[in-house]
């Protein structure tokens, strides 16, 4: 059965990457220019009029919900080398640490930014705005990328909610690119080991569903950014050395996904909570460790006051790997191709 609204056979160029185990599929070609004077406006166009690209690449037969998509677009700010739009199972986050690490690596591997031995700096344009990138290259290999985390803060501290099937749950809420529920893994009976992944997902699903039934959260300058989509399980914090801490962690994305990495925004949220509790000072670092033993390092850089919120400045450091380069064919008569807006997006081959 054909899909009359879908385009004919077209081609997308992809560069698959991962950071900490989270696969970011970078769309490098095949998409026509998007309307919108900023990357944020272009993201909103995709969200409101052409969600078919996201569903196409995150659903069978082309992908799975655990992946992320990053669409490379020309920067609208002349200070940036490229723009990127992030797509995930929950929708269109304005920022993501792991996706930024992957996109920064991609622009270097694609030659959009010429690799330079040692340390180099450039900017990307995310839907949240400009992002400073520091890449470290040795022997032509991108060894690590450090990106800015969004200014992060604690909105709600130590709230208690009765969750069906679980009971009373104590949680804090941080903003770090999206609103995060932060919960103590030990209090919920978890050690944050790989065999717990399904149970962690089920637990987080119940908690986030209950939180979403409560009044929504509002950002101090952005206003309504949608329902709370993230939950971060926090393991105990150990002191590795003065100013350097480590904690097992797991991030959930609603509905139903436990991230392979600890996520950059999850790590930023943890830094915001540690600052709120008086546990860290500028220059201190937190290494978050995932169920798969992959790691990101967040650094608390400083503080600024935004209304009633002390907002922390932070960076996230990790490594991204290129794992595939491919073309995919989008068949317009395939009944599994979701079509919303695809005919307006895909450039003819």
Short mmCIF file of C-alpha atoms in Angstrom, two decimals:
data_model
loop_
_atom_site.label_atom_id
_atom_site.label_comp_id
_atom_site.label_asym_id
_atom_site.label_seq_id
_atom_site.Cartn_x
_atom_site.Cartn_y
_atom_site.Cartn_z
CA UNK A 1 0.00 0.00 0.00
CA UNK A 2 1.52 3.28 -1.06
CA UNK A 3 1.67 6.41 1.04
CA UNK A 4 0.27 9.20 -1.16
CA UNK A 5 1.67 11.98 1.04
CA UNK A 6 5.26 10.72 1.10
CA UNK A 7 7.87 11.81 -1.46
CA UNK A 8 9.33 9.53 -4.10
CA UNK A 9 12.62 7.73 -3.51
CA UNK A 10 15.20 10.17 -2.13
CA UNK A 11 18.58 9.93 -0.44
CA UNK A 12 19.90 11.12 2.92
CA UNK A 13 23.59 11.25 3.79
CA UNK A 14 24.42 10.18 7.35
CA UNK A 15 27.43 10.09 9.64
CA UNK A 16 26.77 7.87 12.66
CA UNK A 17 28.68 8.70 15.83
CA UNK A 18 28.48 7.86 19.50
CA UNK A 19 29.52 9.52 22.74
CA UNK A 20 29.46 7.38 25.84
CA UNK A 21 27.40 4.79 23.95
CA UNK A 22 24.63 7.16 22.87
CA UNK A 23 24.38 7.06 19.08
CA UNK A 24 23.94 10.41 17.37
CA UNK A 25 23.06 10.10 13.70
CA UNK A 26 24.34 13.23 11.96
CA UNK A 27 22.34 14.15 8.85
CA UNK A 28 24.94 15.69 6.54
CA UNK A 29 23.05 15.94 3.24
CA UNK A 30 19.76 15.47 1.42
CA UNK A 31 17.73 18.09 3.27
CA UNK A 32 16.56 21.27 1.56
CA UNK A 33 17.20 24.61 3.31
CA UNK A 34 14.77 25.17 6.18
CA UNK A 35 12.72 28.32 6.75
CA UNK A 36 13.66 30.37 9.79
CA UNK A 37 16.08 33.19 10.55
CA UNK A 38 17.75 31.28 13.41
CA UNK A 39 18.56 27.67 14.15
CA UNK A 40 15.94 27.85 16.92
CA UNK A 41 13.31 28.99 14.40
CA UNK A 42 14.32 26.20 12.01
CA UNK A 43 13.96 23.69 14.85
CA UNK A 44 10.48 25.02 15.59
CA UNK A 45 9.56 24.62 11.92
CA UNK A 46 10.61 20.97 12.00
CA UNK A 47 8.75 20.40 15.26
CA UNK A 48 5.52 22.03 14.11
CA UNK A 49 5.40 21.21 10.40
CA UNK A 50 7.85 18.46 9.46
CA UNK A 51 8.18 15.97 12.31
CA UNK A 52 8.36 13.19 9.74
CA UNK A 53 12.16 13.49 9.56
CA UNK A 54 12.52 12.75 13.28
CA UNK A 55 10.10 9.84 13.24
CA UNK A 56 11.61 8.46 10.04
CA UNK A 57 15.10 8.20 11.53
CA UNK A 58 14.14 7.16 15.07
CA UNK A 59 11.67 4.42 14.17
CA UNK A 60 11.86 1.13 12.30
CA UNK A 61 13.03 0.30 9.74
CA UNK A 62 15.63 3.11 9.76
CA UNK A 63 16.38 3.54 13.45
CA UNK A 64 15.41 2.91 17.07
CA UNK A 65 14.15 5.30 19.78
CA UNK A 66 17.40 5.02 21.77
CA UNK A 67 19.25 6.98 19.05
CA UNK A 68 19.39 10.74 18.54
CA UNK A 69 19.38 12.71 15.30
CA UNK A 70 21.42 15.85 14.63
CA UNK A 71 20.61 17.74 11.46
CA UNK A 72 23.49 19.89 10.27
CA UNK A 73 22.31 23.26 8.95
CA UNK A 74 24.17 26.42 7.97
CA UNK A 75 24.84 28.66 10.95
CA UNK A 76 22.76 31.84 11.05
CA UNK A 77 25.29 33.51 13.36
CA UNK A 78 28.53 34.33 11.49
CA UNK A 79 30.61 33.40 14.55
CA UNK A 80 29.57 29.75 14.29
CA UNK A 81 30.97 27.22 11.82
CA UNK A 82 27.72 25.23 11.61
CA UNK A 83 24.31 24.87 13.15
CA UNK A 84 22.60 21.71 14.35
CA UNK A 85 19.08 20.67 15.32
CA UNK A 86 18.67 17.88 17.89
CA UNK A 87 15.88 15.30 17.60
CA UNK A 88 15.13 12.63 20.20
CA UNK A 89 12.31 10.30 21.18
CA UNK A 90 10.91 13.01 23.47
CA UNK A 91 10.94 15.63 20.72
CA UNK A 92 13.28 18.57 20.10
CA UNK A 93 15.54 19.47 23.04
CA UNK A 94 17.18 22.85 22.58
CA UNK A 95 20.46 21.44 23.84
CA UNK A 96 22.22 18.14 24.54
CA UNK A 97 25.77 17.52 25.71
CA UNK A 98 26.29 14.15 24.03
CA UNK A 99 24.78 15.40 20.76
CA UNK A 100 27.02 18.46 20.88
CA UNK A 101 30.12 16.31 21.45
CA UNK A 102 29.13 14.18 18.47
CA UNK A 103 28.32 17.13 16.21
CA UNK A 104 31.60 18.85 17.06
CA UNK A 105 33.50 15.68 16.18
CA UNK A 106 31.51 15.34 12.94
CA UNK A 107 32.33 18.84 11.70
CA UNK A 108 36.02 18.09 12.26
CA UNK A 109 35.86 14.71 10.53
CA UNK A 110 33.86 16.16 7.63
CA UNK A 111 36.40 18.97 7.15
CA UNK A 112 33.93 21.75 7.94
CA UNK A 113 36.54 22.74 10.50
CA UNK A 114 40.12 21.88 9.60
CA UNK A 115 41.76 19.73 12.24
CA UNK A 116 44.70 21.33 14.00
CA UNK A 117 47.14 19.39 16.11
CA UNK A 118 46.74 20.19 19.78
CA UNK A 119 43.91 22.33 21.12
CA UNK A 120 41.55 24.28 18.88
CA UNK A 121 38.46 26.37 19.47
CA UNK A 122 35.33 27.06 17.44
CA UNK A 123 31.61 27.70 17.90
CA UNK A 124 28.50 25.79 16.92
CA UNK A 125 24.98 27.20 16.82
CA UNK A 126 22.43 25.08 18.68
CA UNK A 127 18.73 25.91 19.09
CA UNK A 128 19.75 27.22 22.54
CA UNK A 129 22.29 29.59 20.98
CA UNK A 130 26.06 29.67 20.46
CA UNK A 131 28.16 26.91 22.02
CA UNK A 132 31.90 27.23 22.58
CA UNK A 133 33.82 24.09 21.62
CA UNK A 134 37.35 23.07 22.57
CA UNK A 135 38.69 20.05 20.65
CA UNK A 136 41.92 18.25 21.43
CA UNK A 137 43.54 16.53 18.46
CA UNK A 138 46.58 14.26 18.50
CA UNK A 139 47.94 12.47 15.43
CA UNK A 140 44.85 13.64 13.50
CA UNK A 141 42.52 11.92 15.98
CA UNK A 142 39.93 13.90 17.97
CA UNK A 143 40.85 12.73 21.46
CA UNK A 144 38.29 14.77 23.39
CA UNK A 145 35.78 17.56 23.05
CA UNK A 146 34.78 20.04 25.73
CA UNK A 147 31.54 21.94 25.22
CA UNK A 148 29.64 24.47 27.27
CA UNK A 149 26.76 23.14 29.27
CA UNK A 150 23.73 25.38 29.41
CA UNK A 151 23.44 27.60 32.49
CA UNK A 152 21.92 25.20 35.03
CA UNK A 153 20.00 25.69 38.25
CA UNK A 154 17.81 23.99 40.82
CA UNK A 155 14.14 24.89 40.47
CA UNK A 156 12.78 22.64 43.22
CA UNK A 157 14.64 20.97 46.07
CA UNK A 158 13.65 17.79 47.89
CA UNK A 159 9.98 17.64 46.91
CA UNK A 160 7.98 14.52 47.78
CA UNK A 161 5.40 12.91 45.50
CA UNK A 162 3.37 9.72 45.92
CA UNK A 163 3.96 7.59 42.82
CA UNK A 164 1.59 4.69 42.05
CA UNK A 165 3.34 1.34 42.47
CA UNK A 166 6.38 2.92 44.17
CA UNK A 167 5.19 5.06 47.09
CA UNK A 168 6.62 8.36 48.27
CA UNK A 169 9.52 9.55 46.13
CA UNK A 170 11.81 12.44 47.07
CA UNK A 171 13.16 14.37 44.09
CA UNK A 172 14.71 17.67 43.10
CA UNK A 173 14.17 19.41 39.76
CA UNK A 174 17.02 21.01 37.80
CA UNK A 175 17.09 22.83 34.49
CA UNK A 176 20.15 22.13 32.34
CA UNK A 177 18.77 22.22 28.79
CA UNK A 178 15.53 20.53 29.82
CA UNK A 179 13.91 19.98 33.19
CA UNK A 180 15.35 17.00 35.08
CA UNK A 181 13.99 15.10 38.05
CA UNK A 182 16.98 14.12 40.21
CA UNK A 183 16.47 11.07 42.43
CA UNK A 184 18.72 9.11 44.77
CA UNK A 185 19.23 5.68 43.18
CA UNK A 186 20.05 4.01 46.51
CA UNK A 187 16.83 5.24 48.13
CA UNK A 188 14.92 3.55 45.30
CA UNK A 189 16.85 0.29 45.72
CA UNK A 190 19.20 0.57 42.73
CA UNK A 191 22.96 -0.03 42.47
CA UNK A 192 23.07 1.31 38.87
CA UNK A 193 24.31 -1.90 37.26
CA UNK A 194 23.55 -3.04 33.67
CA UNK A 195 21.09 -5.74 34.76
CA UNK A 196 18.85 -3.05 36.28
CA UNK A 197 18.23 -1.19 33.02
CA UNK A 198 14.64 -2.39 32.46
CA UNK A 199 13.69 -1.83 36.11
CA UNK A 200 15.25 1.65 36.02
CA UNK A 201 13.21 2.50 32.92
CA UNK A 202 9.97 1.25 34.48
CA UNK A 203 10.63 3.14 37.72
CA UNK A 204 11.52 6.37 35.92
CA UNK A 205 8.49 6.08 33.65
CA UNK A 206 6.20 5.95 36.68
CA UNK A 207 7.92 8.89 38.41
CA UNK A 208 8.00 11.14 35.33
CA UNK A 209 4.36 10.32 34.52
CA UNK A 210 3.41 11.37 38.06
CA UNK A 211 5.47 14.58 37.87
CA UNK A 212 3.95 15.48 34.50
CA UNK A 213 0.50 15.30 36.10
CA UNK A 214 1.57 18.10 38.48
CA UNK A 215 1.69 21.81 37.51
CA UNK A 216 4.38 22.35 34.82
CA UNK A 217 7.76 23.96 35.38
CA UNK A 218 8.69 27.26 33.78
CA UNK A 219 12.17 28.52 32.89
CA UNK A 220 13.15 31.94 34.28
CA UNK A 221 13.66 33.43 30.80
CA UNK A 222 12.35 30.86 28.29
CA UNK A 223 9.01 30.35 29.98
CA UNK A 224 7.15 27.15 29.09
CA UNK A 225 9.59 24.62 27.62
CA UNK A 226 7.17 21.70 27.72
CA UNK A 227 6.59 18.85 30.18
CA UNK A 228 9.51 17.56 32.25
CA UNK A 229 11.05 14.84 30.03
CA UNK A 230 14.15 13.65 31.94
CA UNK A 231 15.03 11.80 35.12
CA UNK A 232 18.54 11.30 36.45
CA UNK A 233 19.34 8.49 38.88
CA UNK A 234 22.18 9.56 41.18
CA UNK A 235 24.56 7.09 42.76
CA UNK A 236 26.74 7.88 45.78
CA UNK A 237 29.44 10.51 45.26
CA UNK A 238 33.04 9.50 45.98
CA UNK A 239 35.97 11.87 46.33
CA UNK A 240 38.72 10.81 43.92
CA UNK A 241 41.00 13.66 44.97
CA UNK A 242 40.63 17.24 46.09
CA UNK A 243 38.14 18.93 43.76
CA UNK A 244 37.45 15.79 41.68
CA UNK A 245 34.38 13.65 42.36
CA UNK A 246 32.87 10.54 40.77
CA UNK A 247 29.36 9.08 40.78
CA UNK A 248 27.54 6.28 38.99
CA UNK A 249 24.55 7.72 37.16
CA UNK A 250 21.79 6.89 34.71
CA UNK A 251 19.59 9.22 32.66
CA UNK A 252 16.06 8.38 31.52
CA UNK A 253 14.29 10.07 28.58
CA UNK A 254 10.50 9.87 28.52
CA UNK A 255 9.00 7.68 27.28
CA UNK A 256 10.97 4.53 27.95
CA UNK A 257 14.65 5.20 27.13
CA UNK A 258 17.63 4.74 29.44
CA UNK A 259 20.55 6.56 27.84
CA UNK A 260 23.75 4.66 27.20
CA UNK A 261 25.81 7.60 28.47
CA UNK A 262 25.27 9.64 31.61
CA UNK A 263 24.39 12.55 29.27
CA UNK A 264 25.88 16.01 29.30
CA UNK A 265 22.71 17.73 30.50
CA UNK A 266 22.32 15.11 33.24
CA UNK A 267 25.87 15.82 34.38
CA UNK A 268 25.16 19.58 34.34
CA UNK A 269 22.05 18.98 36.44
CA UNK A 270 24.14 17.06 38.99
CA UNK A 271 26.63 19.93 39.18
CA UNK A 272 23.76 22.34 39.83
CA UNK A 273 22.52 20.17 42.69
CA UNK A 274 26.00 19.76 44.20
CA UNK A 275 26.44 23.54 44.10
CA UNK A 276 23.00 24.04 45.66
CA UNK A 277 23.97 21.71 48.51
CA UNK A 278 27.30 23.51 49.01
CA UNK A 279 29.39 20.50 47.99
CA UNK A 280 31.51 22.02 45.20
CA UNK A 281 33.35 25.21 44.37
CA UNK A 282 34.39 26.75 41.02
CA UNK A 283 36.98 24.57 39.31
CA UNK A 284 35.68 21.33 40.83
CA UNK A 285 34.84 18.43 38.53
CA UNK A 286 32.34 15.59 38.60
CA UNK A 287 32.93 12.41 36.61
CA UNK A 288 29.63 10.62 35.92
CA UNK A 289 29.83 6.88 35.14
CA UNK A 290 27.10 5.12 33.14
CA UNK A 291 25.66 1.60 33.38
CA UNK A 292 28.13 0.68 30.60
CA UNK A 293 31.06 2.26 32.42
CA UNK A 294 31.35 5.17 29.96
CA UNK A 295 32.14 8.58 31.42
CA UNK A 296 31.62 12.31 31.02
CA UNK A 297 33.38 14.94 33.11
CA UNK A 298 31.53 18.08 34.13
CA UNK A 299 33.32 21.12 35.50
CA UNK A 300 31.68 23.79 37.63
CA UNK A 301 33.05 27.08 36.25
CA UNK A 302 31.20 29.83 38.09
CA UNK A 303 27.90 31.30 39.20
CA UNK A 304 25.53 34.03 38.09
CA UNK A 305 22.26 35.21 39.61
CA UNK A 306 19.16 35.11 37.41
CA UNK A 307 16.23 36.46 39.39
CA UNK A 308 15.79 34.17 42.39
CA UNK A 309 17.97 31.42 40.93
CA UNK A 310 21.74 30.99 41.36
CA UNK A 311 22.67 29.60 37.93
CA UNK A 312 25.91 27.70 37.40
CA UNK A 313 28.20 27.94 34.39
CA UNK A 314 29.69 24.59 33.43
CA UNK A 315 31.42 22.53 30.76
CA UNK A 316 31.17 18.90 29.70
CA UNK A 317 34.10 16.85 28.39
CA UNK A 318 33.87 13.53 26.58
CA UNK A 319 34.94 11.64 23.48
CA UNK A 320 32.91 10.85 20.38
CA UNK A 321 33.61 8.11 17.85
CA UNK A 322 32.60 7.91 14.19
CA UNK A 323 31.08 4.47 13.63
CA UNK A 324 29.50 4.59 10.15
CA UNK A 325 29.07 6.71 7.06
CA UNK A 326 26.15 5.85 4.82
CA UNK A 327 23.39 6.87 2.44
CA UNK A 328 19.85 5.77 3.15
CA UNK A 329 17.02 5.62 0.62
CA UNK A 330 13.65 7.00 1.60
CA UNK A 331 10.99 5.15 -0.40
CA UNK A 332 7.80 7.13 -0.77
CA UNK A 333 5.63 4.05 -1.31
CA UNK A 334 6.87 2.32 1.86
CA UNK A 335 3.95 2.06 4.32
CA UNK A 336 6.44 2.31 7.23
CA UNK A 337 7.60 5.77 6.17
CA UNK A 338 5.88 8.46 8.22
CA UNK A 339 5.39 11.39 5.94
CA UNK A 340 4.65 14.60 7.83
CA UNK A 341 6.47 17.35 5.97
CA UNK A 342 9.01 15.06 4.27
CA UNK A 343 8.01 16.20 0.80
CA UNK A 344 8.97 19.74 1.84
CA UNK A 345 12.28 18.74 3.45
CA UNK A 346 14.06 16.27 1.25
CA UNK A 347 16.16 17.72 -1.53
CA UNK A 348 15.82 15.84 -4.79
CA UNK A 349 18.86 13.71 -5.70
#
